Tab-separated table of C-alpha atoms in Angstrom:
chain	number	residue	atom	x	y	z
N	1	UNK	CA	125.694	-45.229	182.500
N	2	UNK	CA	122.798	-46.159	183.001
N	3	UNK	CA	124.544	-49.325	181.232
N	4	UNK	CA	127.150	-50.459	184.029
N	5	UNK	CA	124.889	-49.692	186.125
N	6	UNK	CA	122.000	-51.648	185.072
N	7	UNK	CA	125.769	-54.612	183.939
N	8	UNK	CA	126.946	-54.598	188.146
N	9	UNK	CA	123.005	-54.631	189.009
N	10	UNK	CA	122.156	-58.080	187.349
N	11	UNK	CA	125.675	-59.427	187.625
N	12	UNK	CA	124.844	-58.960	191.652
N	13	UNK	CA	121.472	-59.395	192.054
N	14	UNK	CA	121.845	-62.377	189.880
N	15	UNK	CA	124.996	-64.244	191.660
N	16	UNK	CA	123.446	-63.254	194.929
N	17	UNK	CA	119.847	-65.088	194.063
N	18	UNK	CA	121.947	-68.138	192.850
N	19	UNK	CA	123.680	-68.481	196.098
N	20	UNK	CA	120.387	-68.453	198.276
N	21	UNK	CA	119.509	-70.434	195.847
N	22	UNK	CA	121.946	-72.818	196.316
N	23	UNK	CA	122.269	-73.292	199.929
N	24	UNK	CA	117.839	-73.793	199.852
N	25	UNK	CA	118.552	-76.848	198.306
N	26	UNK	CA	121.563	-78.026	200.158
N	27	UNK	CA	120.016	-77.189	203.542
N	28	UNK	CA	123.492	-75.212	204.893
N	29	UNK	CA	124.137	-74.248	207.730
N	30	UNK	CA	125.831	-71.212	208.826
N	31	UNK	CA	129.403	-71.335	208.952
N	32	UNK	CA	131.713	-73.431	206.325
N	33	UNK	CA	133.844	-74.330	204.289
N	34	UNK	CA	136.856	-71.592	204.430
N	35	UNK	CA	139.093	-70.922	201.840
N	36	UNK	CA	141.962	-72.704	200.380
N	37	UNK	CA	142.262	-75.187	198.428
N	38	UNK	CA	139.579	-78.163	200.179
N	39	UNK	CA	137.312	-74.960	198.763
N	40	UNK	CA	137.805	-74.688	195.924
N	41	UNK	CA	137.686	-78.823	195.524
N	42	UNK	CA	133.950	-78.577	196.550
N	43	UNK	CA	133.734	-75.742	193.734
N	44	UNK	CA	135.387	-77.482	191.060
N	45	UNK	CA	132.940	-79.626	189.070
N	46	UNK	CA	130.333	-76.562	189.047
N	47	UNK	CA	132.286	-73.501	189.269
N	48	UNK	CA	133.165	-72.360	185.605
N	49	UNK	CA	128.619	-73.334	184.954
N	50	UNK	CA	127.941	-70.011	188.486
N	51	UNK	CA	130.137	-68.170	187.408
N	52	UNK	CA	130.108	-67.976	183.311
N	53	UNK	CA	126.874	-65.587	183.146
N	54	UNK	CA	127.586	-62.930	185.478
N	55	UNK	CA	131.003	-62.571	183.923
N	56	UNK	CA	130.059	-62.409	179.995
N	57	UNK	CA	127.452	-60.180	181.440
N	58	UNK	CA	130.089	-57.754	183.150
N	59	UNK	CA	132.839	-58.030	180.062
N	60	UNK	CA	135.271	-60.021	182.367
N	61	UNK	CA	136.091	-61.883	178.667
N	62	UNK	CA	136.940	-59.483	177.036
N	63	UNK	CA	139.838	-58.299	179.684
N	64	UNK	CA	140.362	-61.869	179.874
N	65	UNK	CA	141.779	-60.956	176.601
N	66	UNK	CA	142.791	-58.583	176.778
N	67	UNK	CA	145.362	-58.523	179.192
N	68	UNK	CA	146.960	-61.974	177.820
N	69	UNK	CA	146.553	-61.392	174.047
N	70	UNK	CA	150.316	-60.308	174.030
N	71	UNK	CA	152.299	-62.756	176.652
N	72	UNK	CA	155.413	-64.039	174.775
N	73	UNK	CA	158.297	-65.744	175.630
N	74	UNK	CA	157.795	-68.599	179.099
N	75	UNK	CA	154.676	-67.264	181.322
N	76	UNK	CA	153.385	-68.092	184.799
N	77	UNK	CA	149.615	-68.578	186.177
N	78	UNK	CA	149.211	-68.793	189.785
N	79	UNK	CA	145.700	-69.196	191.405
N	80	UNK	CA	144.982	-70.590	187.551
N	81	UNK	CA	142.151	-72.777	188.274
N	82	UNK	CA	140.107	-74.150	186.003
N	83	UNK	CA	141.954	-72.312	183.791
N	84	UNK	CA	139.285	-69.391	182.293
N	85	UNK	CA	142.208	-67.544	180.762
N	86	UNK	CA	143.759	-70.713	178.263
N	87	UNK	CA	141.595	-70.005	175.867
N	88	UNK	CA	142.950	-66.140	175.471
N	89	UNK	CA	146.860	-67.292	175.247
N	90	UNK	CA	148.800	-66.344	172.827
N	91	UNK	CA	149.142	-69.168	169.909
N	92	UNK	CA	151.970	-71.113	170.887
N	93	UNK	CA	152.578	-69.250	174.129
N	94	UNK	CA	154.476	-71.740	177.305
N	95	UNK	CA	152.236	-71.384	180.007
N	96	UNK	CA	152.770	-72.171	183.845
N	97	UNK	CA	150.001	-72.869	186.040
N	98	UNK	CA	150.013	-73.802	190.028
N	99	UNK	CA	146.461	-73.418	191.750
N	100	UNK	CA	145.776	-74.786	195.536
N	101	UNK	CA	142.661	-76.935	194.041
N	102	UNK	CA	144.046	-80.213	192.357
N	103	UNK	CA	140.953	-81.062	191.614
N	104	UNK	CA	140.311	-76.967	189.611
N	105	UNK	CA	143.976	-77.218	187.995
N	106	UNK	CA	142.178	-80.958	187.060
N	107	UNK	CA	140.209	-78.920	184.931
N	108	UNK	CA	142.014	-76.829	183.480
N	109	UNK	CA	144.251	-79.510	182.151
N	110	UNK	CA	140.678	-81.183	180.192
N	111	UNK	CA	140.353	-77.988	178.445
N	112	UNK	CA	144.051	-77.645	177.771
N	113	UNK	CA	143.417	-80.066	175.284
N	114	UNK	CA	141.191	-78.871	173.247
N	115	UNK	CA	143.392	-75.936	172.860
N	116	UNK	CA	146.374	-75.680	169.552
N	117	UNK	CA	149.633	-74.525	170.452
N	118	UNK	CA	149.263	-74.108	173.031
N	119	UNK	CA	152.488	-75.509	175.619
N	120	UNK	CA	151.142	-76.237	179.169
N	121	UNK	CA	152.629	-77.452	182.247
N	122	UNK	CA	150.593	-77.501	186.398
N	123	UNK	CA	151.570	-77.535	189.809
N	124	UNK	CA	149.465	-77.843	192.713
N	125	UNK	CA	150.821	-74.594	195.149
N	126	UNK	CA	149.887	-70.851	197.054
N	127	UNK	CA	151.292	-68.216	195.309
N	128	UNK	CA	153.114	-67.418	199.354
N	129	UNK	CA	155.412	-69.815	198.672
N	130	UNK	CA	156.710	-69.694	193.949
N	131	UNK	CA	158.518	-73.338	194.082
N	132	UNK	CA	160.548	-71.833	190.942
N	133	UNK	CA	164.108	-69.951	190.811
N	134	UNK	CA	164.136	-66.189	190.896
N	135	UNK	CA	163.648	-64.349	188.030
N	136	UNK	CA	162.410	-67.156	185.678
N	137	UNK	CA	158.929	-65.998	183.809
N	138	UNK	CA	158.946	-63.614	181.698
N	139	UNK	CA	155.200	-62.799	182.517
N	140	UNK	CA	152.994	-63.361	186.361
N	141	UNK	CA	149.478	-63.275	186.072
N	142	UNK	CA	147.197	-63.446	188.235
N	143	UNK	CA	143.874	-63.266	187.339
N	144	UNK	CA	140.204	-62.739	190.489
N	145	UNK	CA	143.719	-64.874	192.852
N	146	UNK	CA	143.868	-62.192	195.587
N	147	UNK	CA	140.084	-61.893	197.017
N	148	UNK	CA	141.443	-65.578	197.497
N	149	UNK	CA	144.886	-65.620	199.235
N	150	UNK	CA	145.163	-65.806	202.632
N	151	UNK	CA	148.498	-63.096	202.200
N	152	UNK	CA	148.101	-61.668	199.668
N	153	UNK	CA	151.506	-59.167	199.780
N	154	UNK	CA	153.339	-62.086	200.631
N	155	UNK	CA	151.895	-63.731	196.995
N	156	UNK	CA	153.088	-60.340	195.044
N	157	UNK	CA	156.300	-60.088	196.850
N	158	UNK	CA	156.772	-64.278	194.817
N	159	UNK	CA	155.379	-62.622	191.720
N	160	UNK	CA	158.180	-60.415	191.906
N	161	UNK	CA	160.528	-62.875	192.547
N	162	UNK	CA	160.024	-64.645	190.151
N	163	UNK	CA	159.025	-62.739	187.142
N	164	UNK	CA	162.591	-61.598	185.060
N	165	UNK	CA	164.052	-57.949	185.649
N	166	UNK	CA	162.449	-56.833	182.308
N	167	UNK	CA	159.236	-59.225	182.158
N	168	UNK	CA	156.018	-58.095	184.081
N	169	UNK	CA	152.885	-59.076	186.313
N	170	UNK	CA	150.276	-59.117	185.052
N	171	UNK	CA	146.393	-58.579	187.630
N	172	UNK	CA	142.800	-58.826	186.852
N	173	UNK	CA	141.121	-58.323	190.225
N	174	UNK	CA	138.408	-57.626	192.476
N	175	UNK	CA	137.317	-54.952	195.368
N	176	UNK	CA	136.414	-52.929	196.904
N	177	UNK	CA	135.893	-49.143	194.224
N	178	UNK	CA	138.821	-47.964	193.573
N	179	UNK	CA	137.462	-44.556	193.451
N	180	UNK	CA	135.628	-45.027	196.996
N	181	UNK	CA	132.318	-45.304	195.351
N	182	UNK	CA	130.367	-45.365	199.295
N	183	UNK	CA	126.815	-47.715	198.764
N	184	UNK	CA	128.962	-49.612	196.580
N	185	UNK	CA	131.952	-50.305	199.386
N	186	UNK	CA	128.884	-50.488	202.484
N	187	UNK	CA	127.099	-53.531	199.365
N	188	UNK	CA	130.473	-55.226	199.632
N	189	UNK	CA	130.979	-55.237	203.030
N	190	UNK	CA	127.992	-56.134	203.561
N	191	UNK	CA	127.624	-59.132	201.126
N	192	UNK	CA	131.288	-60.038	202.296
N	193	UNK	CA	130.459	-62.737	204.626
N	194	UNK	CA	128.688	-64.961	202.911
N	195	UNK	CA	130.887	-64.550	199.521
N	196	UNK	CA	133.179	-66.307	201.374
N	197	UNK	CA	131.215	-68.548	202.255
N	198	UNK	CA	130.123	-69.076	199.145
N	199	UNK	CA	133.168	-68.663	196.768
N	200	UNK	CA	136.253	-68.604	199.344
N	201	UNK	CA	136.703	-64.943	198.419
N	202	UNK	CA	136.866	-61.934	200.011
N	203	UNK	CA	135.772	-59.368	197.651
N	204	UNK	CA	136.656	-55.682	199.457
N	205	UNK	CA	139.556	-56.294	199.487
N	206	UNK	CA	141.776	-52.807	198.310
N	207	UNK	CA	143.715	-54.307	196.180
N	208	UNK	CA	144.891	-49.932	195.080
N	209	UNK	CA	146.611	-50.440	198.135
N	210	UNK	CA	148.012	-53.270	198.380
N	211	UNK	CA	149.608	-53.324	194.964
N	212	UNK	CA	151.276	-49.288	195.451
N	213	UNK	CA	152.250	-50.710	198.951
N	214	UNK	CA	154.177	-53.592	197.921
N	215	UNK	CA	158.063	-52.815	197.887
N	216	UNK	CA	159.864	-53.630	194.037
N	217	UNK	CA	157.105	-53.526	192.678
N	218	UNK	CA	155.498	-49.977	189.928
N	219	UNK	CA	153.128	-49.809	187.695
N	220	UNK	CA	153.443	-49.371	185.048
N	221	UNK	CA	149.434	-49.155	182.855
N	222	UNK	CA	146.115	-49.437	185.481
N	223	UNK	CA	142.585	-49.272	183.908
N	224	UNK	CA	139.844	-49.251	186.157
N	225	UNK	CA	136.318	-50.880	185.808
N	226	UNK	CA	133.122	-51.604	187.095
N	227	UNK	CA	132.836	-48.385	188.956
N	228	UNK	CA	136.477	-48.810	190.426
N	229	UNK	CA	136.072	-52.541	192.051
N	230	UNK	CA	137.455	-54.566	189.187
N	231	UNK	CA	141.366	-53.045	188.486
N	232	UNK	CA	143.928	-54.402	185.566
N	233	UNK	CA	147.317	-53.911	186.122
N	234	UNK	CA	150.702	-53.798	185.024
N	235	UNK	CA	154.126	-53.945	187.170
N	236	UNK	CA	157.543	-54.508	187.164
N	237	UNK	CA	159.604	-55.433	189.319
N	238	UNK	CA	161.792	-52.805	190.372
N	239	UNK	CA	165.700	-52.502	192.556
N	240	UNK	CA	164.197	-51.094	194.871
N	241	UNK	CA	162.432	-53.938	197.300
N	242	UNK	CA	161.678	-51.765	200.297
N	243	UNK	CA	158.432	-50.747	201.734
N	244	UNK	CA	156.922	-47.420	201.042
N	245	UNK	CA	157.190	-44.756	203.341
């Protein structure tokens, strides 16, 4: 417990310090760009350097590897960003990446050149309107993307649509504490506007309710990390896509 508290606190303080330092250096004024491809284009060049330390401290790299290490067949990854998951796909994986930011995807393609045994396709597009037919993919993956999507429920429905009936949807997301730690959620709420400004990410979304209230999805497995603020789900599509009562 003490290690977990220290890790989360250290990660949060480090990110806040880096963000404030960057604002001071650039002389930023209040306001800034909204979430979307343009915002992430501006982050693309420095994105990996800015988050690598905090992800390593929080064990996120291990979670990425555990989520993706056994995928087979055709995989779609939405909101793929700079391709931070690419090295964790197994040898021989066939992966399609989509994202709203062309510059982020350029970084992903650069990384893929150094990975043997990876078959990669890349296309620009949002998760709310995936340009593939129904039942196309064996796996649909999203890691830390629902926080930045304008309509995350529409994105989940699209992931469901393009996933094969016997396939799965794999999510690794962050949001407000699933276990309801009030002080932690108050901190996330208080810092949310600044975090959106810096990262294009609403880190206080209720991911648990979002997943459970999206019709046509069944939770196969669920795990929670970092006091319930990191969500790990494996979902499958059900025949009944009517809204839950």
